[in-house]
Amino acid sequence: MKRFGLKLRAKILLFASFLLVIPYLSYQYVVELESYLQIGQEQALVGTARAVATALHERPALFDVKSGFLHNVVAGKDLFIHEIAYPVQLDGRLDDWTEYKDKWLDYGANSLIEQSIVYQPESLQFTHMVGRYEQYVYAIFDVIDDSVLFRPQTSLRVDRNDFLQIAMLTNDGLFKRYLIAPYEPGWVNAYLLDEDVDRLTPVSLETKIQGQWRITPEGYSIELRFPAAMLSSNIAFAIGDVDDPETRRLNYLIGTANPTRSEALGTVLTPAPEIDKILAGLSYSDSRIWVVDNNMRVLATAGDINTATGFQVESNRQTGKNFWGDLYQQFLQPLYQKILTEPPQTFVDDLQDAVSLEGQDIQSALTGKADTLWRFTPDKKAVILSAAHPIYNQGEVMGAVVVEQTTNGIRTLRNQALEKQFNFILAVILIGILALLLLASRISNRIRKLRDDTESAIDQSGKIVGQIPLSNSADEIGDLSRTFHQVLEKLKQYNSYLENMASRLSHELRTPVAVVNSSLDNIALDPDNQAVYVERAKQGISRLSKILNNMSEATRLEEAIKGTDKEKFDLPGLLKSCVEGYGMTHPDYHFQLDLDVTEKTFVGAPDLFAQMLDKIVTNAMEFSKPSDTIRLRVFEKGSKTCISVTNTGPLLPDKMRSQLMNSMISVRPNTTSESSHLGLGLFMANIIAQFHNGSIDIDNLPDHSGVIVLLKF
């Protein structure tokens, strides 16, 4: 069954995908950098506001005429005279005022000054605005009136019809009232009224106040102007409504303020030329600057918020006909435009013609503490940062300077930084992935070659027919190749051992089988000597039984080891006991024990450990003469405990040293002795050594006088 799994290339690509976290980290870094730039812009903006406020400190004349000391400002009553960009044609059509329509103020039930009947909105209401162009003040009134009633041609009274009343304080401090009550639509002038505030008696015609009265489908509109020099700092406008042509009784009087009392007039804020002159040089400061009084009404402004980006950043767009320029323009730039938020070219500015400002930063500045404020534009396209700083006169706050900038410069700088980072990271990722693919291809090809070499080294029947070439590479695949080479060599030796085992068994079994056969034949031929032949047959069968027992001894030993528990025992004491036993059992041999370690607690199976020593010592005795000395030594080498067994006698063949631990391997010369040597002694000793976490090495002595067996634990 074929197993499903990823190939090496796919796995490397999968892990290479983690490189994509690098752009995210870079993005986080740039975002963090952006926050520091915003802090820097915030501090710079506070410094600009402080510098402008310094130029306005201790100059009370700039604020006195602007009613800067008012404690309360009433919306609709206190009027702001807006700057008009071009002269207005007095035709009553109000077309010239369309772009200022967001500045128009509504007056209705909340602005009633007098009424003789229950107020009906459809009977009278109006919208109003005051503006200034050069030396003239302009005012418009778009009146909703269900019944427009003009002044009779024969009437000397001006208050028994619809009218517009104006009251103001002049530059001389005089309280004057004016009234417009035409006979018909068209050009109008105002009448100067008597000083008696309880009457509306005309005194003279005031031609300086002139305008146009025009009928509209909803009522009428009035467009008028008068010289700015007539006005000081207080004014009121009021519309009177008369509907009944018989009684000509005043139904309502709706106005910006009560025009009958000077103290009830609303304040008016006109542009401050002195402040404008001070701010004129700051219009190039890449900021929009406001000056407000302590009632947050705008005194002067300079600069354009659309160009106040805070940072002037050069474009780093890739251009040209080179490969990178084409790649950037065709692929990367459209991608960046989708991912990155580009600074808006235009956005809605809700404070373009503001007459007053609001905000926590301004409130804090008017309490004497500089502050900043971040806000979105109404269309959410841009972020505006404002900084406010108080203006002082003799320790008292007279107003505040508000400086504004957008974060478009920072956003552009951030986008350029991200583009540079992404360009670099993209190149690194592409090169990295390409390099990983090449590496994966190289590795997979080497692994595939190793697989092919391994498959070709073994035929269909499992016979080893070739070799795996040794690799000179120092990496893991080279190490794996060399390991496969060694494994194949060992398998080759093992196969050779298996192939020779049949002949070895045949050699070992042939003699006892021949003895049994010859004995049986002789019994039939020589009945008189049956006892002799039977005895010889028994010897042959006994020898066969011994061979079979030796062959199964290793298997029984492995099974016995599985159920053996380890215990602590005295290693030097065990060795002393074994050597004494060897001396008693084999008195013809001389045994010597050298203990370099007098006390050593060992963990294992004492019986198995003694059996292992028996196999090794027996093997040493078989290759020694009875008069020779067999030496056992115990010592420590580093962290290991070592036991060596040395004997004099024939040396080991060079090609057989690495095979002596295998089963049925023997280097004894062929003999016809009664004993059988299947080469299982050292194989079983090695099994016991591995059970005790040890190993056995066999080598010739350096002086070539014999052989040493070294056990390491």
XYZ file of C-alpha atoms in Angstrom:
713
model
C 0.000 0.000 0.000
C 1.426 3.322 -1.041
C 1.720 5.763 1.823
C 0.773 9.371 1.335
C 3.349 11.929 2.407
C 5.086 15.108 1.411
C 8.197 14.975 -0.681
C 11.397 16.587 0.525
C 10.943 19.611 -1.734
C 7.382 20.111 -0.493
C 8.502 19.880 3.116
C 11.268 22.424 2.572
C 8.796 24.727 0.834
C 6.405 24.279 3.738
C 9.024 25.236 6.276
C 10.312 27.994 4.017
C 6.835 29.525 4.240
C 7.744 30.552 7.764
C 9.969 33.142 6.095
C 6.752 35.016 5.445
C 6.737 36.020 9.105
C 9.644 38.347 8.290
C 7.410 40.856 6.421
C 5.038 40.880 9.384
C 7.889 41.634 11.781
C 9.128 44.363 9.464
C 5.633 45.811 9.288
C 5.401 45.826 13.081
C 8.774 47.562 13.250
C 7.700 50.281 10.802
C 4.398 50.734 12.663
C 6.343 51.182 15.884
C 8.603 53.663 14.102
C 5.494 55.474 12.871
C 4.288 55.895 16.449
C 7.620 57.508 17.361
C 7.339 59.827 14.344
C 3.856 60.804 15.493
C 5.238 61.619 18.924
C 7.923 63.733 17.255
C 5.343 65.512 15.096
C 3.224 66.118 18.177
C 6.131 67.719 20.034
C 7.124 69.791 16.978
C 3.561 71.031 16.611
C 3.442 72.065 20.274
C 6.687 73.961 19.687
C 5.175 75.768 16.702
C 2.086 76.710 18.728
C 4.326 77.967 21.526
C 6.340 80.081 19.087
C 3.226 81.702 17.592
C 1.735 82.284 21.047
C 4.967 83.970 22.114
C 4.475 86.558 19.344
C 0.951 87.288 20.666
C 1.715 87.463 24.394
C 1.087 90.781 26.210
C -0.845 92.339 23.323
C -4.335 92.977 24.732
C -5.296 95.362 21.939
C -5.611 92.375 19.630
C -8.389 90.962 21.780
C -10.249 93.920 23.320
C -12.260 94.868 20.252
C -13.056 91.233 19.644
C -15.019 90.835 22.838
C -12.430 88.440 24.101
C -13.524 88.923 27.681
C -17.092 87.665 27.206
C -17.914 85.035 29.735
C -20.672 83.430 27.662
C -21.161 83.184 23.925
C -24.717 82.517 22.726
C -25.001 80.754 19.400
C -27.033 82.819 16.940
C -26.826 85.932 19.086
C -23.071 86.504 18.950
C -22.230 86.678 15.248
C -19.057 86.045 13.310
C -18.403 88.115 10.210
C -16.976 85.731 7.624
C -14.436 86.828 5.083
C -15.922 86.756 1.572
C -13.547 85.943 -1.238
C -15.146 88.190 -3.882
C -17.575 91.162 -4.104
C -21.288 90.390 -3.826
C -23.881 91.683 -6.290
C -26.862 93.085 -4.398
C -29.689 91.441 -6.351
C -31.442 89.527 -3.589
C -30.917 86.179 -5.318
C -28.393 84.818 -2.776
C -26.568 82.870 -5.507
C -23.299 84.452 -4.435
C -23.690 82.887 -0.991
C -24.149 79.248 -2.011
C -20.608 78.134 -1.118
C -21.068 79.632 2.351
C -24.386 77.887 2.972
C -22.913 75.759 5.752
C -22.344 79.024 7.638
C -26.005 80.127 7.490
C -27.770 80.258 10.855
C -31.427 79.304 11.394
C -33.831 81.415 13.434
C -37.312 80.397 14.525
C -39.229 79.688 17.724
C -36.095 79.854 19.880
C -35.340 83.343 18.583
C -38.731 84.957 19.292
C -38.405 88.433 20.777
C -42.070 89.497 20.621
C -45.312 87.729 19.693
C -49.001 88.610 19.829
C -50.362 85.268 18.649
C -49.351 81.623 18.963
C -46.231 81.052 16.904
C -46.583 79.068 13.684
C -43.303 78.039 11.996
C -44.760 78.415 8.500
C -45.753 81.995 9.330
C -42.208 83.253 9.975
C -38.678 81.885 10.128
C -35.443 82.789 8.389
C -31.799 81.910 7.821
C -29.087 84.506 8.083
C -25.375 85.134 7.537
C -22.991 88.067 7.907
C -19.874 88.460 5.762
C -17.238 91.016 4.871
C -15.492 91.978 1.692
C -12.891 94.715 1.978
C -14.505 97.723 3.787
C -18.132 96.515 3.588
C -20.190 94.234 5.793
C -22.815 92.144 3.973
C -25.874 90.467 5.471
C -28.461 88.131 3.925
C -31.863 86.984 5.121
C -33.780 84.126 3.497
C -37.240 84.560 5.027
C -40.116 82.065 5.047
C -43.341 84.097 5.323
C -46.775 82.812 4.349
C -48.056 86.374 3.805
C -45.722 89.171 2.759
C -47.165 92.610 3.546
C -45.425 95.771 2.275
C -45.698 99.326 3.589
C -48.614 101.361 2.163
C -47.634 104.147 -0.222
C -49.430 106.773 1.840
C -48.268 105.600 5.276
C -45.578 107.398 7.245
C -45.286 104.560 9.748
C -42.683 101.853 9.127
C -43.797 99.281 11.713
C -47.253 98.316 10.320
C -45.830 95.949 7.704
C -43.064 93.374 7.316
C -39.733 94.965 8.141
C -36.075 94.360 9.042
C -34.752 96.144 12.106
C -31.012 96.654 12.725
C -29.441 97.863 15.987
C -25.725 98.385 16.597
C -23.107 100.163 18.645
C -21.001 102.487 16.518
C -17.289 103.080 16.895
C -18.227 106.186 18.900
C -20.056 104.018 21.399
C -23.509 105.272 20.310
C -26.533 102.994 20.223
C -28.320 103.356 16.891
C -31.303 101.624 15.358
C -32.245 101.257 11.704
C -35.265 99.823 9.935
C -35.953 98.673 6.373
C -39.640 98.781 5.354
C -40.056 99.127 1.532
C -43.191 99.965 -0.402
C -42.457 97.159 -2.858
C -39.737 94.657 -3.777
C -36.529 96.079 -5.149
C -33.764 98.398 -4.037
C -33.986 99.409 -0.399
C -32.315 101.732 2.086
C -32.617 101.906 5.839
C -34.208 104.543 8.017
C -32.447 105.832 11.097
C -34.917 105.521 14.020
C -35.643 107.838 16.892
C -33.634 107.371 20.113
C -36.876 106.522 21.922
C -36.607 102.739 22.087
C -40.338 102.394 22.718
C -41.172 103.700 19.251
C -40.173 102.895 15.688
C -40.197 106.423 14.339
C -37.998 107.146 11.310
C -35.791 110.213 11.555
C -33.808 110.166 8.334
C -32.860 107.960 5.426
C -29.558 106.130 5.907
C -28.230 105.490 2.402
C -25.080 103.784 3.704
C -27.263 100.778 4.484
C -28.501 99.595 1.112
C -29.648 96.417 -0.485
C -32.272 94.427 -2.349
C -35.636 93.038 -1.192
C -36.845 90.203 -3.432
C -39.982 88.071 -3.354
C -39.427 84.277 -3.312
C -41.878 81.347 -3.527
C -41.540 80.758 0.240
C -41.540 84.450 1.223
C -38.779 86.931 0.482
C -35.028 87.457 0.659
C -33.026 90.484 1.704
C -29.438 91.158 0.662
C -27.810 94.313 2.041
C -24.501 95.901 2.909
C -23.129 98.771 4.990
C -19.616 100.138 5.679
C -17.650 98.213 8.281
C -16.689 101.544 9.858
C -20.276 101.989 11.074
C -19.967 98.935 13.339
C -18.119 98.542 16.598
C -18.554 95.222 18.366
C -22.309 94.752 18.955
C -25.199 94.260 16.583
C -28.678 92.739 16.322
C -30.995 91.939 13.418
C -34.750 91.311 13.777
C -37.506 90.471 11.274
C -41.020 91.769 11.990
C -44.052 89.916 10.574
C -47.410 91.557 9.877
C -50.012 89.475 8.067
C -53.385 91.229 8.496
C -53.765 94.163 6.047
C -56.683 95.527 8.086
C -55.360 95.603 11.616
C -51.666 95.614 10.589
C -50.782 94.228 14.014
C -47.313 92.806 14.597
C -47.593 89.028 14.986
C -43.971 88.122 15.641
C -40.564 89.675 16.028
C -37.768 87.130 15.490
C -34.132 88.213 15.625
C -30.560 87.468 16.490
C -30.939 89.617 19.640
C -33.301 92.217 21.129
C -32.732 95.387 19.081
C -34.391 97.673 21.610
C -31.696 97.618 24.295
C -27.978 98.199 23.810
C -26.991 95.769 26.538
C -28.986 93.011 24.829
C -27.155 93.226 21.540
C -25.061 90.329 20.396
C -21.340 90.684 19.968
C -19.806 90.549 16.550
C -16.383 89.218 15.710
C -14.694 90.770 12.720
C -11.357 89.690 11.224
C -8.313 90.879 13.171
C -5.910 92.539 10.709
C -3.089 92.825 13.243
C -3.202 89.090 13.971
C -3.497 88.391 10.256
C -0.275 90.331 9.676
C 1.503 88.328 12.365
C 0.243 85.048 10.879
C 0.937 86.048 7.286
C 4.554 84.955 7.493
C 3.532 81.620 8.999
C 1.392 80.568 6.052
C 4.492 78.817 4.664
C 5.090 76.756 7.810
C 3.403 73.606 6.469
C 0.653 74.037 9.072
C -2.742 75.589 9.487
C -2.772 78.086 12.351
C -5.780 79.412 14.224
C -5.983 82.152 16.819
C -9.054 81.960 19.067
C -10.221 84.095 21.959
C -11.047 82.689 25.361
C -14.520 81.804 24.073
C -12.983 79.639 21.333
C -14.116 82.030 18.576
C -11.756 82.325 15.627
C -9.882 85.622 15.414
C -7.539 84.782 12.548
C -6.317 81.863 10.499
C -3.422 81.112 8.159
C -2.333 78.160 6.065
C -4.148 75.329 4.297
C -4.733 71.998 5.996
C -4.619 70.168 2.641
C -0.940 71.066 2.239
C -0.079 70.810 5.954
C 1.317 67.273 5.760
C 3.913 67.690 8.517
C 6.706 65.980 6.539
C 7.893 66.733 3.044
C 8.918 63.364 1.617
C 10.496 62.818 -1.764
C 8.956 60.095 -3.857
C 10.947 56.882 -4.107
C 8.901 55.310 -6.879
C 10.925 53.112 -9.189
C 11.016 54.472 -12.731
C 12.917 53.713 -15.877
C 13.087 50.946 -18.427
C 15.251 48.568 -16.413
C 14.027 45.198 -15.259
C 13.409 46.236 -11.665
C 11.556 49.403 -12.719
C 9.245 47.417 -15.008
C 8.687 44.773 -12.325
C 7.875 47.439 -9.763
C 5.429 49.347 -11.964
C 3.635 46.280 -13.332
C 3.409 44.077 -10.271
C 4.679 45.564 -7.007
C 3.208 49.051 -7.177
C -0.397 47.840 -7.786
C 0.069 45.338 -4.956
C 1.361 48.005 -2.571
C -1.506 50.305 -3.490
C -3.963 47.605 -2.438
C -2.158 46.708 0.781
C -0.887 50.102 1.970
C -3.150 53.013 2.798
C -2.147 55.872 0.547
C -2.516 59.444 1.884
C -5.657 61.012 0.392
C -5.246 63.683 -2.243
C -8.401 65.416 -0.987
C -10.533 65.062 2.105
C -13.443 66.807 3.765
C -12.363 69.702 5.970
C -15.199 70.494 8.360
C -13.316 73.506 9.763
C -12.526 75.224 6.488
C -14.569 78.326 7.345
C -15.187 77.702 11.028
C -16.132 80.677 13.194
C -15.417 78.832 16.396
C -13.453 75.787 17.396
C -14.040 73.020 19.876
C -11.811 70.391 21.381
C -10.171 69.164 24.518
C -6.848 70.647 23.440
C -8.339 74.157 23.180
C -10.151 73.803 26.504
C -6.893 72.788 28.153
C -5.028 75.697 26.513
C -7.637 78.173 27.786
C -6.971 76.885 31.301
C -3.263 77.614 30.820
C -1.999 74.157 29.789
C -0.773 73.313 26.280
C -2.362 70.169 24.876
C -2.743 68.131 21.682
C -5.627 66.322 19.989
C -5.857 63.642 17.294
C -9.021 63.482 15.200
C -10.347 61.980 11.985
C -11.772 64.062 9.201
C -15.537 63.533 8.666
C -14.895 61.224 5.696
C -12.343 59.187 7.735
C -9.719 59.662 5.026
C -7.178 61.680 6.976
C -5.983 62.096 10.549
C -5.425 65.644 11.795
C -3.172 66.507 14.719
C -3.785 69.799 16.496
C -1.769 71.461 19.231
C -3.090 74.363 21.313
C -1.053 76.802 23.417
C -2.423 79.609 25.633
C -1.887 83.328 24.917
C -1.213 85.384 28.056
C -1.659 89.007 29.029
C -0.444 89.924 32.532
C -0.817 86.333 33.674
C -4.369 85.966 32.335
C -5.286 83.747 29.381
C -6.567 85.910 26.516
C -6.939 83.154 23.956
C -5.072 80.320 22.340
C -3.058 79.421 19.263
C -4.107 76.214 17.525
C -1.720 74.637 14.996
C -2.927 71.753 12.803
C -1.250 69.258 10.530
C -2.291 66.008 8.908
C -0.338 62.781 9.269
C -0.129 62.361 5.499
C 3.615 63.029 5.560
C 4.172 60.319 8.174
C 1.922 57.956 6.262
C 3.864 58.604 3.057
C 7.138 58.060 4.907
C 5.759 54.864 6.438
C 4.618 53.577 3.047
C 8.014 54.321 1.511
C 9.761 52.531 4.383
C 7.438 49.553 4.034
C 7.950 49.448 0.286
C 11.730 49.458 0.710
C 11.491 46.795 3.398
C 9.129 44.661 1.322
C 11.286 45.021 -1.786
C 14.335 43.870 0.146
C 12.453 41.102 1.973
C 10.828 39.937 -1.248
C 14.254 39.639 -2.864
C 15.595 37.785 0.197
C 12.605 35.422 0.269
C 12.817 34.679 -3.454
C 16.552 34.061 -3.277
C 16.109 32.036 -0.083
C 13.347 29.879 -1.556
C 15.359 29.364 -4.747
C 18.409 28.404 -2.699
C 16.311 26.033 -0.587
C 14.849 24.454 -3.711
C 18.329 23.959 -5.137
C 19.478 22.520 -1.822
C 16.417 20.270 -1.667
C 17.049 19.111 -5.218
C 20.679 18.401 -4.382
C 19.756 16.521 -1.211
C 16.954 14.558 -2.879
C 19.249 13.617 -5.774
C 21.913 12.370 -3.368
C 19.329 10.421 -1.366
C 17.881 8.996 -4.588
C 21.375 7.956 -5.722
C 22.002 6.326 -2.352
C 18.709 4.485 -2.704
C 19.624 3.309 -6.209
C 23.095 2.192 -5.057
C 21.530 0.283 -2.169
C 18.971 -1.402 -4.421
C 21.611 -2.361 -6.984
C 23.863 -3.847 -4.290
C 21.283 -6.555 -3.477
C 19.595 -8.756 -6.058
C 16.012 -10.022 -6.068
C 16.915 -13.071 -3.981
C 18.567 -10.932 -1.270
C 22.091 -11.846 -2.220
C 24.669 -9.077 -1.946
C 26.096 -8.571 -5.425
C 27.685 -5.116 -5.178
C 28.912 -2.343 -2.910
C 27.803 1.136 -1.899
C 30.552 3.607 -2.837
C 32.131 5.433 0.071
C 31.174 9.107 0.164
C 33.699 11.819 0.972
C 30.981 14.278 2.017
C 31.144 15.399 5.645
C 27.396 15.976 6.051
C 24.747 13.609 7.362
C 23.999 12.066 3.979
C 27.676 11.265 3.526
C 27.697 9.772 7.010
C 24.578 7.762 6.130
C 26.258 6.540 2.948
C 29.315 5.385 4.879
C 27.059 3.704 7.445
C 25.210 1.876 4.670
C 28.564 0.831 3.271
C 29.594 -0.590 6.648
C 26.224 -2.267 7.167
C 26.444 -3.838 3.740
C 29.954 -5.093 4.510
C 28.725 -6.629 7.756
C 25.764 -8.191 5.985
C 28.154 -9.532 3.394
C 30.310 -11.063 6.117
C 27.209 -12.442 7.832
C 25.995 -13.974 4.575
C 29.436 -15.494 4.139
C 29.151 -16.831 7.678
C 25.740 -18.317 6.915
C 27.057 -19.831 3.699
C 30.042 -21.385 5.534
C 27.956 -22.490 8.508
C 26.591 -25.469 6.575
C 30.064 -26.721 5.748
C 31.181 -26.106 9.330
C 28.236 -28.012 10.734
C 28.811 -30.708 8.172
C 32.438 -30.907 9.260
C 31.509 -31.057 12.962
C 28.732 -33.622 12.461
C 30.491 -35.815 9.911
C 32.901 -37.464 12.401
C 30.353 -38.567 15.054
C 27.921 -39.686 12.357
C 30.703 -41.689 10.703
C 31.590 -43.242 14.075
C 27.965 -44.295 14.615
C 27.636 -45.698 11.083
C 30.912 -47.607 11.256
C 30.019 -49.005 14.683
C 26.658 -50.229 13.421
C 28.313 -51.784 10.379
C 30.956 -53.479 12.526
C 28.312 -54.913 14.844
C 26.765 -56.676 11.886
C 30.114 -57.893 10.573
C 31.769 -58.781 13.894
C 29.122 -59.986 16.377
C 31.790 -61.126 18.776
C 32.919 -57.579 19.535
C 29.501 -55.970 19.803
C 30.249 -54.385 23.180
C 33.190 -52.465 21.769
C 31.204 -51.195 18.792
C 28.201 -50.282 20.920
C 30.428 -48.223 23.190
C 31.897 -46.417 20.218
C 28.409 -45.739 18.846
C 27.365 -44.286 22.223
C 30.394 -41.987 22.119
C 29.393 -40.749 18.657
C 25.796 -40.138 19.781
C 27.050 -38.328 22.899
C 29.192 -36.108 20.726
C 26.165 -35.336 18.502
C 24.118 -34.494 21.577
C 26.843 -32.171 22.831
C 26.934 -30.346 19.496
C 23.152 -29.841 19.586
C 23.272 -28.639 23.199
C 25.981 -26.130 22.337
C 23.930 -24.832 19.416
C 20.865 -24.252 21.604
C 22.828 -22.850 24.553
C 22.918 -19.329 23.107
C 19.143 -19.279 22.638
C 18.551 -20.516 26.172
C 20.956 -17.881 27.461
C 19.066 -15.035 25.734
C 15.766 -16.295 27.153
C 17.294 -16.577 30.633
C 18.644 -13.040 30.472
C 15.164 -11.620 29.768
C 13.900 -12.836 33.126
C 16.992 -11.978 35.159
C 16.852 -9.170 37.716
C 19.894 -7.027 38.386
C 21.393 -6.657 41.838
C 24.381 -5.015 43.474
C 27.467 -7.182 44.046
C 31.152 -6.788 44.884
C 33.058 -7.034 41.619
C 36.564 -7.625 43.092
C 35.147 -10.298 45.391
C 33.441 -12.062 42.488
C 36.665 -12.039 40.471
C 38.668 -13.452 43.389
C 36.157 -16.276 43.800
C 36.204 -17.091 40.072
C 40.010 -17.110 39.867
C 40.239 -19.395 42.888
C 37.770 -21.750 41.205
C 39.754 -21.720 37.974
C 42.913 -22.670 39.937
C 41.186 -25.563 41.667
C 39.488 -26.812 38.472
C 42.509 -26.424 36.232
C 45.578 -26.951 38.415
C 47.815 -27.271 35.341
C 47.267 -23.588 34.492
C 48.532 -20.570 36.373
C 46.015 -17.750 36.976
C 46.950 -14.209 38.118
C 44.486 -11.520 39.315
C 45.573 -7.843 39.505
C 43.121 -5.574 41.352
C 43.771 -1.913 40.693
C 40.295 -1.337 42.194
C 39.966 -2.748 45.704
C 36.298 -1.863 46.232
C 33.772 -1.629 43.456
C 30.046 -2.130 43.720
C 28.613 -3.420 40.464
C 24.993 -3.755 39.335
C 24.104 -6.862 37.377
C 23.656 -10.610 37.629
C 26.609 -12.256 39.439
C 25.907 -15.727 37.965
C 25.766 -14.437 34.412
C 28.846 -12.295 35.013
C 30.764 -15.409 36.224
C 29.491 -17.377 33.226
C 30.819 -14.643 30.925
C 34.257 -14.852 32.592
C 34.153 -18.645 32.286
C 33.653 -18.417 28.519
C 36.496 -15.933 28.096
C 38.932 -17.788 30.413
C 38.089 -21.157 28.811
C 38.784 -19.650 25.408
C 42.125 -18.314 26.746
C 43.084 -21.709 28.162
C 42.353 -23.448 24.846
C 44.866 -21.188 23.105
C 47.510 -21.443 25.896
C 49.881 -24.057 27.159
C 49.360 -25.513 30.661
C 52.504 -23.826 31.940
C 51.474 -20.384 30.672
C 49.979 -17.681 32.870
C 46.476 -16.338 32.240
C 46.245 -12.844 33.704
C 43.084 -11.034 34.803
C 43.199 -7.316 35.644
C 40.557 -4.876 36.947
C 41.086 -1.131 36.519
C 39.232 2.097 35.842
C 39.674 4.188 32.714
C 37.821 7.483 32.797
C 34.220 6.759 33.724
C 34.457 3.099 32.742
C 35.333 -0.021 34.687
C 37.561 -2.347 32.647
C 38.511 -6.027 32.956
C 41.279 -7.470 30.799
C 42.092 -11.177 30.203
C 45.457 -11.892 28.543
C 47.074 -15.117 27.468
C 50.126 -16.117 25.490
C 49.735 -18.164 22.372
C 48.871 -17.852 18.694
C 47.824 -14.443 17.390
C 44.479 -13.531 15.853
C 44.173 -13.413 12.058
C 43.778 -9.806 10.873
C 40.606 -10.484 8.912
C 38.853 -12.275 11.765
C 39.148 -9.794 14.630
C 35.834 -8.105 13.851
C 34.001 -11.449 13.450
C 34.986 -13.276 16.612
C 31.877 -12.078 18.483
C 29.582 -13.707 15.936
C 28.110 -17.139 16.543
C 29.771 -20.224 15.124
C 32.972 -18.352 14.329
C 36.133 -20.179 15.295
C 39.775 -19.662 14.377
C 40.896 -23.027 15.739
C 42.694 -25.295 13.295
C 40.797 -28.326 12.060
C 41.153 -31.171 14.535
C 39.929 -34.647 14.918
C 39.683 -34.400 18.637
C 36.629 -35.475 20.417
C 35.714 -31.922 21.432
C 33.493 -29.739 19.257
C 34.170 -26.079 18.760
C 31.231 -24.230 17.208
C 32.532 -20.747 18.035
C 29.729 -19.891 20.498
C 31.815 -19.051 23.576
C 32.709 -15.439 22.783
C 29.291 -14.897 21.152
C 27.570 -15.817 24.431
C 30.063 -13.779 26.458
C 29.244 -10.756 24.301
C 25.501 -11.246 24.971
C 26.128 -11.206 28.718
C 28.413 -8.138 28.437
C 25.697 -6.216 26.567
C 23.222 -7.161 29.308
C 25.600 -5.409 31.750
C 25.847 -2.326 29.456
C 29.345 -3.321 28.400
C 31.351 -4.284 25.335
C 34.114 -6.749 24.455
C 37.180 -6.010 22.305
C 39.734 -8.649 21.244
C 43.163 -7.782 19.915
C 46.718 -9.011 19.797
C 49.125 -7.852 22.481
C 51.471 -5.052 21.417
C 54.489 -7.341 21.726
C 52.697 -10.033 19.688
C 53.154 -12.555 22.495
C 49.491 -13.388 22.775
C 45.925 -12.062 22.829
C 44.041 -9.647 25.118
C 40.295 -9.586 25.708
C 39.129 -6.197 27.090
C 35.721 -5.760 28.731
C 34.447 -2.200 29.286
C 31.495 -1.332 31.540
